[in-house]
């Protein structure tokens, strides 16, 4: 990839048009997405492609250098190419017994999930359904595998 083509790799959280059309009150899309697409469609794949270009350029210069990659994952939204989503089976994802706040525990002891609650399809208050909780965990697992693959591209 040529560096002057980097603009074609503009940052985008979503690959699917339907995801970009869904917006919460806070103007956020869905909390997770998976698309049958190449790794570079999502931000971390773009970061790796540009970083590898820079790494090769710096290597050819023959001078000492430091290059850092600033990855976005595994943070919300949990968006990945389908191949990473398919590495995990939702039927094997178990929720901890304390995923719902016990009535005997003060709400101060539980995280309010403020970042998550701004995404489309996530309730502003109250408990997450078991289905949503499992999807969020699934997306997080997929993002960890996606990021691991991106780091593996750097050599």
Short mmCIF file of C-alpha atoms in Angstrom, two decimals:
data_model
loop_
_atom_site.label_atom_id
_atom_site.label_comp_id
_atom_site.label_asym_id
_atom_site.label_seq_id
_atom_site.Cartn_x
_atom_site.Cartn_y
_atom_site.Cartn_z
CA UNK A 1 0.00 0.00 0.00
CA UNK A 2 1.27 3.45 -0.79
CA UNK A 3 1.20 6.04 1.96
CA UNK A 4 -0.74 8.52 -0.19
CA UNK A 5 -3.54 5.96 -0.38
CA UNK A 6 -3.94 6.07 3.40
CA UNK A 7 -6.86 8.49 3.05
CA UNK A 8 -8.87 5.68 1.48
CA UNK A 9 -8.48 3.93 4.82
CA UNK A 10 -10.42 6.57 6.75
CA UNK A 11 -11.52 5.54 10.21
CA UNK A 12 -14.91 3.91 10.41
CA UNK A 13 -16.43 1.84 13.18
CA UNK A 14 -18.95 0.06 10.96
CA UNK A 15 -18.69 -1.86 7.72
CA UNK A 16 -22.38 -2.60 7.20
CA UNK A 17 -24.64 0.09 5.80
CA UNK A 18 -27.50 -1.02 8.05
CA UNK A 19 -25.28 -0.45 11.11
CA UNK A 20 -24.43 3.09 10.02
CA UNK A 21 -28.16 3.82 9.66
CA UNK A 22 -29.03 2.65 13.19
CA UNK A 23 -28.48 5.38 15.76
CA UNK A 24 -29.18 5.71 19.46
CA UNK A 25 -30.29 8.95 21.10
CA UNK A 26 -26.58 9.59 21.62
CA UNK A 27 -25.95 9.15 17.87
CA UNK A 28 -24.11 5.83 18.33
CA UNK A 29 -24.58 2.74 16.22
CA UNK A 30 -24.91 -0.84 17.46
CA UNK A 31 -22.60 -2.11 20.22
CA UNK A 32 -21.42 -4.95 17.98
CA UNK A 33 -21.23 -5.89 14.33
CA UNK A 34 -19.63 -8.59 12.23
CA UNK A 35 -19.23 -8.30 8.48
CA UNK A 36 -18.08 -10.73 5.84
CA UNK A 37 -15.19 -8.51 4.89
CA UNK A 38 -11.41 -8.15 4.97
CA UNK A 39 -9.53 -7.21 8.15
CA UNK A 40 -8.61 -3.76 6.84
CA UNK A 41 -12.26 -2.72 6.61
CA UNK A 42 -12.21 -2.05 10.36
CA UNK A 43 -9.98 0.49 12.11
CA UNK A 44 -7.34 -1.84 13.55
CA UNK A 45 -6.78 -3.50 10.18
CA UNK A 46 -6.29 -0.05 8.66
CA UNK A 47 -3.88 0.89 11.44
CA UNK A 48 -1.84 -2.28 10.77
CA UNK A 49 -1.68 -1.67 7.01
CA UNK A 50 -0.48 1.90 7.45
CA UNK A 51 1.88 0.87 10.26
CA UNK A 52 3.47 -1.89 8.19
CA UNK A 53 4.02 0.60 5.38
CA UNK A 54 5.69 3.01 7.84
CA UNK A 55 7.71 0.19 9.41
CA UNK A 56 9.12 -0.87 6.04
CA UNK A 57 9.92 2.73 5.13
CA UNK A 58 11.73 3.29 8.44
CA UNK A 59 13.61 0.00 8.08
CA UNK A 60 14.87 1.00 4.63
CA UNK A 61 16.13 4.33 6.01
CA UNK A 62 18.73 2.42 8.03
CA UNK A 63 18.43 4.67 11.09
CA UNK A 64 17.27 3.77 14.61
CA UNK A 65 13.55 4.38 15.04
CA UNK A 66 10.61 3.93 17.35
CA UNK A 67 7.17 3.19 15.93
CA UNK A 68 4.03 2.73 18.01
CA UNK A 69 0.72 1.29 16.87
CA UNK A 70 -2.39 2.67 18.59
CA UNK A 71 -5.06 -0.01 18.37
CA UNK A 72 -8.75 0.56 19.11
CA UNK A 73 -9.81 -2.94 20.13
CA UNK A 74 -10.95 -4.65 22.26
CA UNK A 75 -13.15 -1.64 23.05
CA UNK A 76 -16.68 -0.75 22.03
CA UNK A 77 -18.11 -1.05 19.53
CA UNK A 78 -17.22 -4.74 19.28
CA UNK A 79 -16.99 -4.90 15.48
CA UNK A 80 -14.97 -7.50 13.61
CA UNK A 81 -14.84 -9.41 10.37
CA UNK A 82 -17.12 -12.47 10.51
CA UNK A 83 -14.21 -14.93 10.62
CA UNK A 84 -13.32 -13.75 14.14
CA UNK A 85 -16.96 -13.74 15.27
CA UNK A 86 -17.28 -17.33 14.04
CA UNK A 87 -14.39 -18.47 16.25
CA UNK A 88 -16.77 -18.46 19.22
CA UNK A 89 -20.06 -20.24 19.82
CA UNK A 90 -22.61 -18.25 21.81
CA UNK A 91 -24.00 -21.50 23.20
CA UNK A 92 -20.73 -21.96 25.12
CA UNK A 93 -20.71 -18.47 26.65
CA UNK A 94 -21.83 -18.64 30.26
CA UNK A 95 -22.83 -15.60 32.24
CA UNK A 96 -21.58 -15.32 35.79
CA UNK A 97 -24.18 -15.61 38.52
CA UNK A 98 -23.57 -11.97 39.39
CA UNK A 99 -24.13 -10.55 35.91
CA UNK A 100 -27.39 -9.17 37.29
CA UNK A 101 -27.23 -7.04 40.40
CA UNK A 102 -28.49 -8.95 43.43
CA UNK A 103 -31.26 -7.08 45.24
CA UNK A 104 -29.28 -7.30 48.49
CA UNK A 105 -26.32 -5.32 47.06
CA UNK A 106 -26.25 -1.53 46.79
CA UNK A 107 -26.27 -0.11 43.27
CA UNK A 108 -23.09 1.78 44.20
CA UNK A 109 -21.27 -1.56 44.15
CA UNK A 110 -22.15 -2.14 40.50
CA UNK A 111 -20.79 -0.44 37.41
CA UNK A 112 -23.42 1.56 35.53
CA UNK A 113 -22.01 0.56 32.11
CA UNK A 114 -22.25 4.17 30.96
CA UNK A 115 -20.15 3.64 27.83
CA UNK A 116 -22.19 0.63 26.72
CA UNK A 117 -25.54 2.30 27.34
CA UNK A 118 -25.04 4.95 24.66
CA UNK A 119 -25.11 2.37 21.86
CA UNK A 120 -28.12 1.54 19.72
CA UNK A 121 -30.22 -1.34 21.07
CA UNK A 122 -28.81 -1.16 24.60
CA UNK A 123 -31.24 -0.10 27.34
CA UNK A 124 -30.38 3.21 29.02
CA UNK A 125 -31.11 1.77 32.47
CA UNK A 126 -31.81 -1.54 34.11
CA UNK A 127 -30.54 -5.02 33.52
CA UNK A 128 -29.26 -6.21 30.17
CA UNK A 129 -31.12 -9.18 28.80
CA UNK A 130 -29.24 -12.45 28.78
CA UNK A 131 -29.20 -12.33 24.95
CA UNK A 132 -27.62 -8.87 24.83
CA UNK A 133 -25.09 -9.75 27.55
CA UNK A 134 -24.00 -12.85 25.62
CA UNK A 135 -23.72 -10.88 22.35
CA UNK A 136 -21.53 -8.27 24.07
CA UNK A 137 -19.24 -10.95 25.51
CA UNK A 138 -19.15 -12.71 22.12
CA UNK A 139 -18.16 -9.44 20.45
CA UNK A 140 -15.43 -8.80 23.01
CA UNK A 141 -13.98 -12.29 22.48
CA UNK A 142 -14.05 -11.78 18.70
CA UNK A 143 -12.32 -8.40 19.03
CA UNK A 144 -9.51 -9.90 21.13
CA UNK A 145 -8.91 -12.51 18.39
CA UNK A 146 -9.11 -9.84 15.68
CA UNK A 147 -6.57 -7.67 17.48
CA UNK A 148 -4.30 -10.67 18.08
CA UNK A 149 -4.34 -11.35 14.33
CA UNK A 150 -3.51 -7.72 13.56
CA UNK A 151 -0.55 -7.73 15.94
CA UNK A 152 0.60 -10.96 14.29
CA UNK A 153 0.80 -9.12 10.94
CA UNK A 154 3.52 -6.81 12.24
CA UNK A 155 6.99 -8.20 11.67
#
